[in-house]
Coordinates of C-alpha atoms in Angstrom, one line a residue:
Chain A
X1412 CA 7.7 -39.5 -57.0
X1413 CA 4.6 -37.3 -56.9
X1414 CA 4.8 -33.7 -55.2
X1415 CA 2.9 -34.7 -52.8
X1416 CA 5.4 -37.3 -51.1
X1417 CA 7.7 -34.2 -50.9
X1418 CA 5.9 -31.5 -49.3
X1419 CA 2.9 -31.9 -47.0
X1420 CA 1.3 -34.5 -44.5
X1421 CA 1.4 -37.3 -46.8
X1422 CA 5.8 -36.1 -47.2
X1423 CA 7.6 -38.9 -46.9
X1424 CA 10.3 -36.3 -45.7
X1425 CA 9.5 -34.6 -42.0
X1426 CA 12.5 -32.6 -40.9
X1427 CA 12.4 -31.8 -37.4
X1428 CA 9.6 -34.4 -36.8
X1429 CA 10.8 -37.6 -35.2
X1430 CA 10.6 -40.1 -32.4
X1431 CA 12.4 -40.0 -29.4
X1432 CA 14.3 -43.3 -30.5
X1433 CA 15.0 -41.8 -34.0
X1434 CA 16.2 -38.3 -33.2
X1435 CA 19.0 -37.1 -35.5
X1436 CA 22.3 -39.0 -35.3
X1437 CA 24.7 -35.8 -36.0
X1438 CA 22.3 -32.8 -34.4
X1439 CA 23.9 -29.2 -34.1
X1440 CA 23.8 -27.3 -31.3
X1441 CA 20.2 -25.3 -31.4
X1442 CA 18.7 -27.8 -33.4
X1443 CA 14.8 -28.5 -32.6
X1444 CA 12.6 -31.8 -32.9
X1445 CA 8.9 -32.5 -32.2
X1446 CA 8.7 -36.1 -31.1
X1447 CA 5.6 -37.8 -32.1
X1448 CA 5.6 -40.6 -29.4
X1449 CA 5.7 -38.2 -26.5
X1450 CA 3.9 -35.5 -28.0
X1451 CA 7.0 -32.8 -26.8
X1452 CA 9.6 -30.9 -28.1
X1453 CA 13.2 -31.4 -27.7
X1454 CA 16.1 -29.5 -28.2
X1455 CA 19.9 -30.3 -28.7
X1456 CA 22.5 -28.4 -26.4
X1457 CA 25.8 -28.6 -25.7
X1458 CA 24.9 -30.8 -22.9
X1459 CA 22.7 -33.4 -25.4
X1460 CA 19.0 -33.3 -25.8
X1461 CA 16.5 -31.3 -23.2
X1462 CA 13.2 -31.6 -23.4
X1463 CA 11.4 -28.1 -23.9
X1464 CA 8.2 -28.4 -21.9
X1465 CA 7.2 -29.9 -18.6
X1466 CA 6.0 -34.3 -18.3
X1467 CA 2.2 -34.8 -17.3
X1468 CA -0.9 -32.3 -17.7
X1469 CA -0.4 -28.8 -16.9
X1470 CA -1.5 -27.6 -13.4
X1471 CA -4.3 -25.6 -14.2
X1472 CA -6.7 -28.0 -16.1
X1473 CA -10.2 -26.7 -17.3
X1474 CA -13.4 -28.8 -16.0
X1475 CA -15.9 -26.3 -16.6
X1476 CA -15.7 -24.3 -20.1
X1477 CA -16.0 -20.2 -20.2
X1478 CA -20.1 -20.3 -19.6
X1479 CA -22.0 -17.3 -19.9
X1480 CA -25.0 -16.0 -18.5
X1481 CA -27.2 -13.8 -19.1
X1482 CA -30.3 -11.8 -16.8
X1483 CA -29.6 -15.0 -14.4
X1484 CA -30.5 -14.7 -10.7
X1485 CA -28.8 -17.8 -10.6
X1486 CA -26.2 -19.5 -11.9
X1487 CA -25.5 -23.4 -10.7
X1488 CA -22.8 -25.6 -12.2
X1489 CA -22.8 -29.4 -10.9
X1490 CA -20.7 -32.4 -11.1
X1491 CA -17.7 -29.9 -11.6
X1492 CA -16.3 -30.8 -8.0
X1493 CA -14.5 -34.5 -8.5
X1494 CA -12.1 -36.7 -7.1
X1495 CA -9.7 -36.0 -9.6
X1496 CA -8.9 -33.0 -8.1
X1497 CA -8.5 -31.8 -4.5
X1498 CA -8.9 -28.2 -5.0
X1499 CA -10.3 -25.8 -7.8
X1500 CA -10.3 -22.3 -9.0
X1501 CA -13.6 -20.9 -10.3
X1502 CA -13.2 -17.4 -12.2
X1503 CA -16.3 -15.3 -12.4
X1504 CA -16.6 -12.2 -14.5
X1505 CA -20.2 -10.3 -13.8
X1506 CA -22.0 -6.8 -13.8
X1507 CA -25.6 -6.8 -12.1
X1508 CA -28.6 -5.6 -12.1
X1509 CA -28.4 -3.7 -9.3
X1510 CA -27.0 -1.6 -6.7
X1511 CA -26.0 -2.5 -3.2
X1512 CA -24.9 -5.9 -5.0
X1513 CA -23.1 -8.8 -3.3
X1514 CA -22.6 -11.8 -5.1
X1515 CA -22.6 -14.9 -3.2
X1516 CA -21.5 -18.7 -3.4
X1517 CA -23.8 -21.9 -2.1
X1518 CA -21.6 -25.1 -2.4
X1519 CA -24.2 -27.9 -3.8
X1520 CA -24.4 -31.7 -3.8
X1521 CA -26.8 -33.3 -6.1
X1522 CA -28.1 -30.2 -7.2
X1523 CA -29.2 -29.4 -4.5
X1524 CA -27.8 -26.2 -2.5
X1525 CA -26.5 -26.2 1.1
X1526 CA -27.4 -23.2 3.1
X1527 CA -25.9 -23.5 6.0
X1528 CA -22.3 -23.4 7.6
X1529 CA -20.7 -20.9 5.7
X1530 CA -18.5 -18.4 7.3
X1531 CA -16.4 -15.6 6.8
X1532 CA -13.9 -13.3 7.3
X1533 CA -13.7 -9.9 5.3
X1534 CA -11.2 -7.7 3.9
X1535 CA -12.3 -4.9 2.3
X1536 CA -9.9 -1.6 0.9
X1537 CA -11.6 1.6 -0.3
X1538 CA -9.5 4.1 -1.2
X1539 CA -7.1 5.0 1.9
X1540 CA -9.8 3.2 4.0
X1541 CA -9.8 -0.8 4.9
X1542 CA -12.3 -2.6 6.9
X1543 CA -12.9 -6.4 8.1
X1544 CA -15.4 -7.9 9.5
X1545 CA -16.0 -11.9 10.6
X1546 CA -19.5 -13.3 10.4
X1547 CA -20.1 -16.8 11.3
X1548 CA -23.1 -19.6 10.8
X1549 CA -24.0 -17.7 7.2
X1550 CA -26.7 -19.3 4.8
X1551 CA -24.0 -18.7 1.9
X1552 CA -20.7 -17.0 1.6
X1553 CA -19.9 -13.9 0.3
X1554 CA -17.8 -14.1 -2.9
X1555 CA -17.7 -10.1 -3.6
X1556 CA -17.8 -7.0 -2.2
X1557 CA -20.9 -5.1 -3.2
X1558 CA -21.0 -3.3 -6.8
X1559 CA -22.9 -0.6 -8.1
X1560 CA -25.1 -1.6 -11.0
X1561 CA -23.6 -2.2 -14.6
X1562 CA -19.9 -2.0 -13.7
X1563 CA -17.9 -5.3 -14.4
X1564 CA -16.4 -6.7 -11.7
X1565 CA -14.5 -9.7 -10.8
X1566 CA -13.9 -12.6 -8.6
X1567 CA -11.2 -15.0 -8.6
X1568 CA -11.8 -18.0 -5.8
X1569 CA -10.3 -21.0 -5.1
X1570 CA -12.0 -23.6 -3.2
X1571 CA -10.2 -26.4 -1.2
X1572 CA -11.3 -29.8 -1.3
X1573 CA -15.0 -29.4 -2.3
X1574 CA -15.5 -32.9 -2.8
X1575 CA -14.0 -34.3 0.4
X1576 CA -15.9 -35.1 3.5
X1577 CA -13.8 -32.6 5.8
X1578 CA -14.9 -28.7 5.2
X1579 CA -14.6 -27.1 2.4
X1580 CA -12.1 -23.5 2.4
X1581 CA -12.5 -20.7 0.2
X1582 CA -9.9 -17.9 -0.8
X1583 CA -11.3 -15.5 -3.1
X1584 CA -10.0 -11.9 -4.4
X1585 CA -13.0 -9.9 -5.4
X1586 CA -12.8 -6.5 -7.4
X1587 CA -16.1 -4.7 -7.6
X1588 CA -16.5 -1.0 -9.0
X1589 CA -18.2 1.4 -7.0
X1590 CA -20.0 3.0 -9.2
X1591 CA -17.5 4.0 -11.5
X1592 CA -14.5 2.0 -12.8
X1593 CA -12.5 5.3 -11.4
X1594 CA -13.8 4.1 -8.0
X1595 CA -12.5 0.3 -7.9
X1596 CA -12.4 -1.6 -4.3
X1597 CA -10.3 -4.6 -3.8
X1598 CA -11.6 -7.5 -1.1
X1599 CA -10.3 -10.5 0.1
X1600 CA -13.1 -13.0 1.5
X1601 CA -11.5 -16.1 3.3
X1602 CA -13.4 -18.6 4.8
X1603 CA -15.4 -21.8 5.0
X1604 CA -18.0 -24.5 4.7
X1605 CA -17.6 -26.3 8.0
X1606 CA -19.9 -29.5 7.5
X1607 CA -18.0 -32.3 6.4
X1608 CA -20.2 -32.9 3.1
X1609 CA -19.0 -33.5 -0.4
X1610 CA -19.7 -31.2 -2.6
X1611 CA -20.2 -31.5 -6.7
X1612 CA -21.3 -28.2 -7.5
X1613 CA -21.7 -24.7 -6.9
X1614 CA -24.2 -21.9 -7.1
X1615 CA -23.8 -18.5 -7.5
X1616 CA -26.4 -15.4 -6.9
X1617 CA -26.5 -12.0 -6.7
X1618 CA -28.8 -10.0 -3.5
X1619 CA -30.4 -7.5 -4.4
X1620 CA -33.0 -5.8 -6.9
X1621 CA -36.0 -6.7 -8.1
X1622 CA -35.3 -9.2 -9.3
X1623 CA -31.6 -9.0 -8.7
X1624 CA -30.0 -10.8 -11.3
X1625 CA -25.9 -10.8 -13.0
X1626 CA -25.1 -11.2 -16.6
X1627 CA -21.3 -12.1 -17.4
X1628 CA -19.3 -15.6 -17.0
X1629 CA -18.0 -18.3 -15.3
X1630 CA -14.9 -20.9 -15.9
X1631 CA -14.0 -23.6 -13.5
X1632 CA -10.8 -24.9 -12.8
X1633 CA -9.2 -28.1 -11.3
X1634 CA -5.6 -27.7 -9.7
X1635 CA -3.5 -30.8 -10.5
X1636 CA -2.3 -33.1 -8.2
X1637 CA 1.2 -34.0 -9.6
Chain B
X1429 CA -42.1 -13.1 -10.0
X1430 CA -40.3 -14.9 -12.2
X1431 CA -36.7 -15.5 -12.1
X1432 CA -34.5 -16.8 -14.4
X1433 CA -31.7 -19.5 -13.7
X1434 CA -28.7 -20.4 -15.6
X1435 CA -29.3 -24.0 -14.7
X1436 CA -25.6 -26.0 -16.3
X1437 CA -25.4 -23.2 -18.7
X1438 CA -29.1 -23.6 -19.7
X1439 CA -31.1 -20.5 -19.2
X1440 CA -34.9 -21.0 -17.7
X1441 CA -37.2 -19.7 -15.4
X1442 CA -37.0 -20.8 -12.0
X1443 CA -39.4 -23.6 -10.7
X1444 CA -41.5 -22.6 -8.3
X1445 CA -40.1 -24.4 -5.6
X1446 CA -37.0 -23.1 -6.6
X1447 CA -38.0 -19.7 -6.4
X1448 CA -39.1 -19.9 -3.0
X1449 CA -35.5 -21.1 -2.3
X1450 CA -33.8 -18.6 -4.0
X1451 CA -36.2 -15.9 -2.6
X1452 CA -35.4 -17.3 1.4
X1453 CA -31.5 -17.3 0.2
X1454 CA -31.5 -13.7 -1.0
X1455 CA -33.8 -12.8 2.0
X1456 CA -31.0 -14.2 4.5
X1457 CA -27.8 -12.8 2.4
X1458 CA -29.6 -9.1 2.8
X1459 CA -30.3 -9.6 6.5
X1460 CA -26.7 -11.1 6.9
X1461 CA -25.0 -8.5 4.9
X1462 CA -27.2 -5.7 6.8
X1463 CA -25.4 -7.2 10.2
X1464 CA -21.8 -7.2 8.5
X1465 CA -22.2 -3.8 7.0
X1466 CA -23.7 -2.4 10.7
X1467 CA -20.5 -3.9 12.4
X1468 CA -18.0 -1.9 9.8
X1469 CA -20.1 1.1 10.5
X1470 CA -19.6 0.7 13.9
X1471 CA -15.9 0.1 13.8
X1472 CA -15.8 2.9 11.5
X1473 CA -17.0 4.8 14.4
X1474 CA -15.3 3.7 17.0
X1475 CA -11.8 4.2 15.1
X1476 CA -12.8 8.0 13.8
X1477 CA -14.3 8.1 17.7
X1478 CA -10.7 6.8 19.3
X1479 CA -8.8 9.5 16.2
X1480 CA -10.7 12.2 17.8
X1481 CA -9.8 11.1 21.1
X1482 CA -5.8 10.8 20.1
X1483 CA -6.0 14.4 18.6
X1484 CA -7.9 16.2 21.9
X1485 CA -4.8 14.7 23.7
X1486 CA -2.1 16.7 21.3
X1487 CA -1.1 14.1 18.8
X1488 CA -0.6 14.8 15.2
X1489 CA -2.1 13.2 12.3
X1490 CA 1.1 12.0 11.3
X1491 CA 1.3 10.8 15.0
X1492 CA -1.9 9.3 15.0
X1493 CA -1.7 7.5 11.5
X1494 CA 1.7 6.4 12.5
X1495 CA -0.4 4.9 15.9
X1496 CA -3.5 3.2 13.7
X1497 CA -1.3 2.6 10.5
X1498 CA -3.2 5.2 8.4
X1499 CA -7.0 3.7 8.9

């Protein structure tokens, strides 16, 4: 028998590598197998075999790859927004260009951008201070509390049925720096796009400079269904 | 001016056309965030205005944070 039918892919030996119809017929308690037709791990208890890992995709499932950007004063992403998913989560890590900074969010649809609809309500807490503030019938929607030049800051958002003709809600956590990363605010910007449009794609931009532009990146999310 | 756009993760300058959009955007996020950030300074005054007020009437700090929960 050459080596190589003993050790390595081509081994006509694979402990702990089976099927789920050929698992081992006297297993010890502790004992772990990969299962090649369902692609999971199992392992044998005093209770018999439990799978290790959860059936079906996983609930956070990548549509739109860690994309960076760089000088932009926009950034779009379309056909992001499916039916495959209801509702998404769009992570955006950024510093810009200048101060006074808000970065904000146009939904669009054909790659085209909608800028109308959006509104808001604001939480903002600096320090021992908090404010809020609700503004309605906005061209876009805030995403972030303003930041102060070349501090990264951060928004997580997710965005509720985008692709739906109802309107589309947003939740997003925003932490910008205020000038210093010992100075950190935190913000919470809930809200909506009221038209009943379907959406495939988003835009985001930052206001002010000149020009007023963001360098960091983006990853897009979909939330599974089941 | 020309501004760039990270169009689909492709960096280019803007069109024209959309530069004009993107210029009216930014244009209406400044005036909109001008309105939002006059309202907080308003409430900001009108809650340091109504702490004032609490205090002249003999109520603590601790009284008063206790009344606006710290704000």
């Amino acid at each position: 028998m050459p080596f190589t039918s003993v050790l390595g892919a081509s081994s006509v030996i694979k402990p702990g590598v089976c099927t789920s119809s050929t698992r081992p017929t006297a297993p010890y308690v502790g004992q772990l197998v990969f299962e090649t037709d369902t692609n999971r791990l199992v392992v044998f208890t005093a209770s018999g075999w439990v799978y290790q890992t959860a059936t079906g995709a996983p609930g956070l499932v990548l549509v739109k790859s860690e994309t960076s950007f760089s000088g932009s004063s926009s950034v779009t992403a379309d056909g992001v927004f499916t039916s495959t998913y209801t509702n998404y989560r769009v992570d955006l890590r950024y510093e810009t260009s200048g101060s006074g900074n808000e970065v904000r969010l146009r939904l669009r649809t054909g790659g085209t951008s909608t800028s109308s609809n959006y509104n808001v309500q604001q939480m903002i807490f600096d320090h021992a201070t908090s404010f809020s503030s609700r503004q309605s019938s906005l061209t876009s929607f805030p995403l972030s509390g303003q930041t102060n030049g070349s501090f990264v800051s951060a928004v997580t958002c997710t965005i509720f049925g985008p692709q739906l003709t109802s309107p589309t809600q947003f939740i997003a956590n925003n932490a910008p720096n205020q000038g210093a990363y010992t100075t950190p605010q935190a913000g919470q910007n809930s809200g909506n796009q009221s038209s009943s449009t379907s959406f495939d794609g988003i835009e985001f931009f930052p206001t002010s400079g000149s020009p007023s532009t963001m360098t960091g990146s983006y990853t897009i999310y979909g939330l599974a269904k089941s | 001016m020309t501004y760039r756009i990270n169009d689909n993760g492709t960096d280019r300058d803007m069109t024209a056309a959309e530069a004009a959009i993107y210029e009216q955007a930014v244009a209406d996020a400044l005036a909109q965030a001008a309105a939002g950030a006059a309202a907080l300074e308003a409430a900001v005054a009108a809650r340091a205005s109504a702490k004032a007020k609490l205090a002249a009437l003999g109520l603590t700090e601790a009284e008063i944070n206790a009344l606006t929960g710290g704000m």
